[in-house]
mmCIF file of C-alpha atoms in Angstrom:
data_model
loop_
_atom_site.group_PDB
_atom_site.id
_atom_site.type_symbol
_atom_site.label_atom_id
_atom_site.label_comp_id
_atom_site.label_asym_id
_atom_site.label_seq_id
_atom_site.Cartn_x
_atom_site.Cartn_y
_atom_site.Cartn_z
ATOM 1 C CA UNK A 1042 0.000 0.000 0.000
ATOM 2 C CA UNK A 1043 2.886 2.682 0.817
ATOM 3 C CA UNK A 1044 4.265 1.696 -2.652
ATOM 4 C CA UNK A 1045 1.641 2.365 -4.367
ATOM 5 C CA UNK A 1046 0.764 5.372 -2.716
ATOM 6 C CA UNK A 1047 4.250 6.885 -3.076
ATOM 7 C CA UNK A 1048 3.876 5.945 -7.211
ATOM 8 C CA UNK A 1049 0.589 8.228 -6.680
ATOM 9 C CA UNK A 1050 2.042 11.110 -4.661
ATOM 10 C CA UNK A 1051 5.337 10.551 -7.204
ATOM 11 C CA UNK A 1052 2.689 11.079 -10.598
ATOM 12 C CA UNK A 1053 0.832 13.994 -8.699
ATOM 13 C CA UNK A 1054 4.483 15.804 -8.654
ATOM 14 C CA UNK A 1055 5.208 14.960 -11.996
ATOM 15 C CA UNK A 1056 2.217 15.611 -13.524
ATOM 16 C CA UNK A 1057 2.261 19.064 -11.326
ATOM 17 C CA UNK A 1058 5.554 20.001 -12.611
ATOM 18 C CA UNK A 1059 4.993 19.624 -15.772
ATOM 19 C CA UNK A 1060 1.891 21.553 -16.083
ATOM 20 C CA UNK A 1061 4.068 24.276 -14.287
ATOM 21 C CA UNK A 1062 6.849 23.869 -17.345
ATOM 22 C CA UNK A 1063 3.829 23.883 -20.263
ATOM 23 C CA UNK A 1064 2.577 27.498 -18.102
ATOM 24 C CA UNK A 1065 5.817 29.097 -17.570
ATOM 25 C CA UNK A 1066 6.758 28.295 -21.528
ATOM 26 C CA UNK A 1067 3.413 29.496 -22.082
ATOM 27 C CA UNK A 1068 4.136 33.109 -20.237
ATOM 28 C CA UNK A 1069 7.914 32.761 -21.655
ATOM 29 C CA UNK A 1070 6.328 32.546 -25.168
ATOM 30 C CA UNK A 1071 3.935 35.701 -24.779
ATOM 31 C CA UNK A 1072 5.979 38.110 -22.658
ATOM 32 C CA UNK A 1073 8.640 37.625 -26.546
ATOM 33 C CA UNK A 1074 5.570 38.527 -28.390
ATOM 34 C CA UNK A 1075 4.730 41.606 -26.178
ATOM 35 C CA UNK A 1076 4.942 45.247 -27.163
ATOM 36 C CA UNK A 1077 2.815 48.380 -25.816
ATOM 37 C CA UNK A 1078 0.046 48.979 -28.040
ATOM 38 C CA UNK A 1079 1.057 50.988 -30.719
ATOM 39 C CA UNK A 1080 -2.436 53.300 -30.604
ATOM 40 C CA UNK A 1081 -0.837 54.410 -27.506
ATOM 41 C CA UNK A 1082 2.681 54.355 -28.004
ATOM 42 C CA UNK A 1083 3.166 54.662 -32.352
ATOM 43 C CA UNK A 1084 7.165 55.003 -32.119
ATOM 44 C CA UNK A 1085 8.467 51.950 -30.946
ATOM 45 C CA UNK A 1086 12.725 50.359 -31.393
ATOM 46 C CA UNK A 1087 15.711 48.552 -29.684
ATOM 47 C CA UNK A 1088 18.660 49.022 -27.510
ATOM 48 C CA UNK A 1089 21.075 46.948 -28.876
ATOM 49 C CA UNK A 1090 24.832 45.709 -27.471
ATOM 50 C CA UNK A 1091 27.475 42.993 -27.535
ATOM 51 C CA UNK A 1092 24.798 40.681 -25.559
ATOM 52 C CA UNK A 1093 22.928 40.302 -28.452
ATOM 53 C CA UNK A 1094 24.864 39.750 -30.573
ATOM 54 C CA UNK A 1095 24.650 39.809 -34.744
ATOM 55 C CA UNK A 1096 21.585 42.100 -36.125
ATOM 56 C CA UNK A 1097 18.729 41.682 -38.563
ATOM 57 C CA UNK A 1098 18.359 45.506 -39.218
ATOM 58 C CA UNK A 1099 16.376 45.128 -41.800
ATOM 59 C CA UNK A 1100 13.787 42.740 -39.658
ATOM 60 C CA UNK A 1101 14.151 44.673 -37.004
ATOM 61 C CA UNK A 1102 12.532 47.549 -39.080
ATOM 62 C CA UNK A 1103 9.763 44.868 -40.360
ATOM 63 C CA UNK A 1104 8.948 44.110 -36.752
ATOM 64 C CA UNK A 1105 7.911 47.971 -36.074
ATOM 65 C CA UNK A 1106 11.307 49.178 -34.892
ATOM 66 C CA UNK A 1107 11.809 52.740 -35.822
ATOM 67 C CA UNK A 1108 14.575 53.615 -34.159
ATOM 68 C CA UNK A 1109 17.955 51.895 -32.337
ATOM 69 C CA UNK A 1110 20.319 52.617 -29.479
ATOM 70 C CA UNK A 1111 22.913 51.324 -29.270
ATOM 71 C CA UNK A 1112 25.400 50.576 -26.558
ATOM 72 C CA UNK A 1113 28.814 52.013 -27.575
ATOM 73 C CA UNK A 1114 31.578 52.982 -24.397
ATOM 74 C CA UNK A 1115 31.427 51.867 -20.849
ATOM 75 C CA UNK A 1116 33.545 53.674 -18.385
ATOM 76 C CA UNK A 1117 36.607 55.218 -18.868
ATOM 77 C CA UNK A 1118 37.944 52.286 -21.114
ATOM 78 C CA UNK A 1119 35.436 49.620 -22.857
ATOM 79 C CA UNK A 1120 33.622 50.146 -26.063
ATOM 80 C CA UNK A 1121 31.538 48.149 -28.430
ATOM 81 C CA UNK A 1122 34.240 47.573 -31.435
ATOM 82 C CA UNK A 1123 30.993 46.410 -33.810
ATOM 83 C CA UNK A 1124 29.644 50.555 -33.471
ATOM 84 C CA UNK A 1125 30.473 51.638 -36.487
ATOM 85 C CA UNK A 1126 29.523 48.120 -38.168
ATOM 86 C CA UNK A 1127 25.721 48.709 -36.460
ATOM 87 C CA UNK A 1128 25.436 51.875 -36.893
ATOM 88 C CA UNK A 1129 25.949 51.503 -40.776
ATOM 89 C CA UNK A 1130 23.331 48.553 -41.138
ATOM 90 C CA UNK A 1131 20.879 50.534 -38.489
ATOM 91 C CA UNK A 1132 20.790 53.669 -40.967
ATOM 92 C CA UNK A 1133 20.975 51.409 -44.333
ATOM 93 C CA UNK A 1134 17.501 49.761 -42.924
ATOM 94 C CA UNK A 1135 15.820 53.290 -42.205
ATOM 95 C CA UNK A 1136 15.971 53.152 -38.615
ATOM 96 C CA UNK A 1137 17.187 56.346 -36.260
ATOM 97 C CA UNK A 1138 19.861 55.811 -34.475
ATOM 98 C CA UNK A 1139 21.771 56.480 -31.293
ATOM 99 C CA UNK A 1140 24.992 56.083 -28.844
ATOM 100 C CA UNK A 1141 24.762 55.069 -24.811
ATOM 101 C CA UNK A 1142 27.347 55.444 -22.714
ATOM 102 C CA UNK A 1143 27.155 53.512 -19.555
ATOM 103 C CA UNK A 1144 28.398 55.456 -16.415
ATOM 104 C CA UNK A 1145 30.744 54.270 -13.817
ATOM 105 C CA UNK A 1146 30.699 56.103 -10.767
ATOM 106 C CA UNK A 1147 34.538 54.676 -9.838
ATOM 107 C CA UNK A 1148 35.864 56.474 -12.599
ATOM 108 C CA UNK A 1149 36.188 60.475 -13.631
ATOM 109 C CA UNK A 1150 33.713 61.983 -16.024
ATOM 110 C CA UNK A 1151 36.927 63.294 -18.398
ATOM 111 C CA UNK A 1152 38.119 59.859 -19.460
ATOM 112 C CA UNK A 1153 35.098 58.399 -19.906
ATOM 113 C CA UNK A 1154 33.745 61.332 -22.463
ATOM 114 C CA UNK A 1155 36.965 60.932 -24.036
ATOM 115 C CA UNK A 1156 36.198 56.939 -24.715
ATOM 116 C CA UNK A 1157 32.702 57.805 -25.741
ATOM 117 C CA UNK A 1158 34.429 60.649 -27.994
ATOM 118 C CA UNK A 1159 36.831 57.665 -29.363
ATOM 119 C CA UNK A 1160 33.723 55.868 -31.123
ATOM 120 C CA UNK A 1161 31.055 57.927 -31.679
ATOM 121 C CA UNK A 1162 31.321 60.710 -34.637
ATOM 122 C CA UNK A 1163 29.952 64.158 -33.892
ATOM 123 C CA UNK A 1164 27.259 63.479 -36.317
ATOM 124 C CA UNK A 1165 24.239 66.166 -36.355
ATOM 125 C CA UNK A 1166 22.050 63.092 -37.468
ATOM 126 C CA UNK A 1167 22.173 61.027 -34.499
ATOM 127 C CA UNK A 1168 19.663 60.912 -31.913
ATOM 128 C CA UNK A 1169 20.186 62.642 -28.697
ATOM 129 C CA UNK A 1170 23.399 60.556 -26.786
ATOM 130 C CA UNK A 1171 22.268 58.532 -23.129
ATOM 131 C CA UNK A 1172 23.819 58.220 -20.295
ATOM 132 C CA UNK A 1173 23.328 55.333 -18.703
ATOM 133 C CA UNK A 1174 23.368 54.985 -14.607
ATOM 134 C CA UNK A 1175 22.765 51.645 -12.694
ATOM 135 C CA UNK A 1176 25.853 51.076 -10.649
ATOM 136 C CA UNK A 1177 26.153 51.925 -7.102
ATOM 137 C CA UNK A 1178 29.399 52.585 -5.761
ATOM 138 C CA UNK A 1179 29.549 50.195 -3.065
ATOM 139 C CA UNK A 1180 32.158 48.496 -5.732
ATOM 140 C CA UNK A 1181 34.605 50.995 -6.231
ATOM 141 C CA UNK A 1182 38.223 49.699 -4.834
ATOM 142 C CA UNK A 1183 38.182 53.236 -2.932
ATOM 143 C CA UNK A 1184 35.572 55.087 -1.025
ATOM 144 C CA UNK A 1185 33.283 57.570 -3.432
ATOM 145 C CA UNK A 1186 30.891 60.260 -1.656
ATOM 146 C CA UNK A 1187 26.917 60.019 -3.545
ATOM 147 C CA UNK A 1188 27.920 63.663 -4.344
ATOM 148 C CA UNK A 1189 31.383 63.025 -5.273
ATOM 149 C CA UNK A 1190 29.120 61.061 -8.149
ATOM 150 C CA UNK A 1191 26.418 63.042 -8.652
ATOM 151 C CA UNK A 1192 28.949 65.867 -9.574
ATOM 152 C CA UNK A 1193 31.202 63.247 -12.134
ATOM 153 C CA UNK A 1194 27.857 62.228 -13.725
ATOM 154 C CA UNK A 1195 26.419 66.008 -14.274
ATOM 155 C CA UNK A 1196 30.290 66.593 -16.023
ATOM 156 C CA UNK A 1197 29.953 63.353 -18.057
ATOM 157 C CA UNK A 1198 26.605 64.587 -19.490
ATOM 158 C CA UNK A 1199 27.854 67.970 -20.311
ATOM 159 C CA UNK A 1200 31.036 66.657 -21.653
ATOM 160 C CA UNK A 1201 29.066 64.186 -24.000
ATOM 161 C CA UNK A 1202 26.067 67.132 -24.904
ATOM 162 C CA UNK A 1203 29.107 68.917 -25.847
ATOM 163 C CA UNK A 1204 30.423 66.299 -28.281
ATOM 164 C CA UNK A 1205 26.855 65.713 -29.654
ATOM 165 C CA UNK A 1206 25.814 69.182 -29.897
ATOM 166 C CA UNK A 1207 22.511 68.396 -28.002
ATOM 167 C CA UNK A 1208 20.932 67.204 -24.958
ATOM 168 C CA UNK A 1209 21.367 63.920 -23.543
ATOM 169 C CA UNK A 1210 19.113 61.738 -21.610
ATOM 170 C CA UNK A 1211 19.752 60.172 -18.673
ATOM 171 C CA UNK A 1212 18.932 56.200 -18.527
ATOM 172 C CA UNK A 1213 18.271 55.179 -14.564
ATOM 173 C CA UNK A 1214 17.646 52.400 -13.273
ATOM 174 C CA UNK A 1215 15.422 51.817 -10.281
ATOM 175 C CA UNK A 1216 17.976 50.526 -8.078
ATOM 176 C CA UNK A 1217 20.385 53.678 -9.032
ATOM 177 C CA UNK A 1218 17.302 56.257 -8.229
ATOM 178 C CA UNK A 1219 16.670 54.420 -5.059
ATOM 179 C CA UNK A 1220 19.710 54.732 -3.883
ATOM 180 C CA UNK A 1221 20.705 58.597 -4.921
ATOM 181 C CA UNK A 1222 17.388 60.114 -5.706
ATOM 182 C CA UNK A 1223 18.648 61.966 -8.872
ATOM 183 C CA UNK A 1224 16.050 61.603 -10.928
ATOM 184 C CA UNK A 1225 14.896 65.249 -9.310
ATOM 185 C CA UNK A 1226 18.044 66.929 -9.224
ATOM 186 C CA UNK A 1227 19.605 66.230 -12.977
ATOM 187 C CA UNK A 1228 17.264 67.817 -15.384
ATOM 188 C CA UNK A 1229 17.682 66.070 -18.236
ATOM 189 C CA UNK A 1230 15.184 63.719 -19.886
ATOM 190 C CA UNK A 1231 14.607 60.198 -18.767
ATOM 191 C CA UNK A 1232 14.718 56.756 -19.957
ATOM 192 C CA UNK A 1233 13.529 54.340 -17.398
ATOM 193 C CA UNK A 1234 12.696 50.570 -17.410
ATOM 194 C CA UNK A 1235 9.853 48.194 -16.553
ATOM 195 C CA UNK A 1236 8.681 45.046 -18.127
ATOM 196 C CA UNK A 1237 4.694 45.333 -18.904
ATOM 197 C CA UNK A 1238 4.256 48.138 -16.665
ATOM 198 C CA UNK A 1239 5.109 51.658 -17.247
ATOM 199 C CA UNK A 1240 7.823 52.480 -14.967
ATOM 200 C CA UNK A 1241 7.270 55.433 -12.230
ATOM 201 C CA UNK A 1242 9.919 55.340 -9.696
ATOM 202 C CA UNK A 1243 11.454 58.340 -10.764
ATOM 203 C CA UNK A 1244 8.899 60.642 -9.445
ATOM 204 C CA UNK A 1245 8.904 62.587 -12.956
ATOM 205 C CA UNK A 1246 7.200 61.174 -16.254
ATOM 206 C CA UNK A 1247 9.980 59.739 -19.143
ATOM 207 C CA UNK A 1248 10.742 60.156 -22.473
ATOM 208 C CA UNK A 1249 11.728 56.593 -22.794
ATOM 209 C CA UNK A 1250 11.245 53.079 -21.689
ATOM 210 C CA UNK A 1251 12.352 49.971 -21.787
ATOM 211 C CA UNK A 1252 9.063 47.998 -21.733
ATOM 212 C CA UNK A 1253 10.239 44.719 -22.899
ATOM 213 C CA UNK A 1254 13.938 43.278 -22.371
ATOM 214 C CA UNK A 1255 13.128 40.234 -24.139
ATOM 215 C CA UNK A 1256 11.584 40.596 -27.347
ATOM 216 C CA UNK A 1257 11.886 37.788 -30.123
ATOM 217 C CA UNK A 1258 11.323 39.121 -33.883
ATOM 218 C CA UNK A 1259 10.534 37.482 -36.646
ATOM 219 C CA UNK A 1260 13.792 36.910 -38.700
ATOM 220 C CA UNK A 1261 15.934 37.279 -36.261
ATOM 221 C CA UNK A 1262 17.961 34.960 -33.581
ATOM 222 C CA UNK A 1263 18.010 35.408 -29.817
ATOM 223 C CA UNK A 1264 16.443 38.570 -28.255
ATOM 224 C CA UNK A 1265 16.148 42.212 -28.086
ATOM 225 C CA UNK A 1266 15.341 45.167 -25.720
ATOM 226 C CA UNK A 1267 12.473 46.594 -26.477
ATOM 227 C CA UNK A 1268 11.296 50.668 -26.295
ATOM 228 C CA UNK A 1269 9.052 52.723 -26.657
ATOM 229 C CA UNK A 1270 9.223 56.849 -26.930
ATOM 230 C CA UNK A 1271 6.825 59.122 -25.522
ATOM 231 C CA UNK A 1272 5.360 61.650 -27.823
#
C-alpha cells in the first residue's frame, strides 16, 4: 500500500511540474511577443549591445522598430568595437539611431567622455546621446561620496552634450534612483525601465522606456530590448 501510494504522490508531482513547465513556456512565449500597443505608443525600437549579438536591421525595421540605441563605451575604457559596423546597417535599414554610454561612478567623467568621444562621430544626425546609470558605488576599490558622483555624472553629461551638440538623456535604473534620488536633481530627460508596466519610480514622467527586455522578432535569432518613446 505505501508503494503504491508513493507511485501516486510521485505522478501527482510529476504531472504538477509539468503543467508548471507547459505554463511558464506558455508566459515565456507571450511576454517575446509583447509590445505596448502601438495606438498608444506609435514610435516603438531597440537598444542593442554585444549581448545580443549579430543584427537583422532590416527585420528589425519589419517588426515595427523605428529607431535603435545602441550601446557604444562603458567607463573610462570599454567600447563596443561592432559601433560603427551597427550603426551603418541601423541607418541602411531606415531606422534612427543612437549612442549610450554607460556610467561608472569609480571612474572620472573626463576619461570616460573621451572613450565615448573615441567611437562615436559628432554626427548632427544622431539621436540625442544617453547616459546610462545603474551602478552603485559600493564596488569601487576606494571610497566615493553620492555627491562626489552626482557631480562626475552632471560633467559626463555635459562633456558628452558637448560632443553631440545636443541634450542627452539620462537612462536610470530603479535601483540607481533608489539609492541617490537623482532623478529630481539632474534635469535632463529620462529613460527608465519596466517590463509590462510603465515604470514610475522616478517621481517625474519619461521620455523613454524599456518595456520589454526580451523581445523575439521574426527573422531574427536570440532577443532584443524593447522601447518605446513618448510623444
Amino acid at each position: 500500500v505505501a508503494r503504491k501510494s508513493g507511485r501516486l504522490i510521485s505522478r501527482i508531482l510529476g504531472a504538477m511540474l509539468l503543467a508548471a513547465l507547459v505554463a511558464g513556456g506558455a508566459l515565456w512565449w507571450q511576454l517575446g511577443q509583447w509590445t505596448p500597443p502601438r495606438e498608444e505608443f506609435p514610435v516603438q525600437g531597440v537598444e542593442w549591445g554585444l549581448e545580443e549579438g549579430a543584427a537583422n536591421w532590416r527585420a528589425l525595421a519589419a517588426n515595427g522598430a523605428s529607431f535603435a540605441y545602441l550601446d557604444a563605451s562603458d567607463g573610462a575604457f570599454a567600447k563596443d568595437a561592432t559601433f560603427a559596423r551597427h550603426l551603418a546597417g541601423a541607418r541602411e535599414a531606415g531606422l534612427a539611431v543612437g549612442a549610450v554610454h554607460r556610467f561608472d561612478p569609480c571612474q572620472p567623467a573626463d576619461p570616460q567622455a573621451g572613450n565615448f568621444a573615441t567611437i562615436v562621430p559628432r554626427d548632427g544626425e544622431l539621436l540625442p546621446p544617453v547616459v546610462e546609470f545603474d551602478r552603485a558605488q559600493e564596488a569601487c576599490p576606494q571610497t566615493i561620496s553620492d555627491a562626489a558622483v552626482e557631480s562626475e555624472l552632471t560633467t559626463l553629461l555635459n562633456q558628452i552634450e558637448t560632443h553631440a551638440g545636443k541634450p542627452a538623456i539620462l537612462k536610470l535604473s530603479a535601483e540607481a534612483e533608489a539609492h541617490f534620488g537623482i532623478a529630481t536633481r539632474i534635469e535632463r530627460d529620462l529613460w527608465l525601465s519596466r517590463t509590462y508596466r510603465q515604470p514610475d519610480y522616478a517621481g517625474r514622467p519619461w521620455t523613454l522606456w524599456t518595456a520589454n527586455p526580451y523581445r523575439a522578432y521574426e527573422g531574427g535569432e536570440g532577443t532584443v530590448r524593447w522601447v518605446v518613446a513618448r510623444e
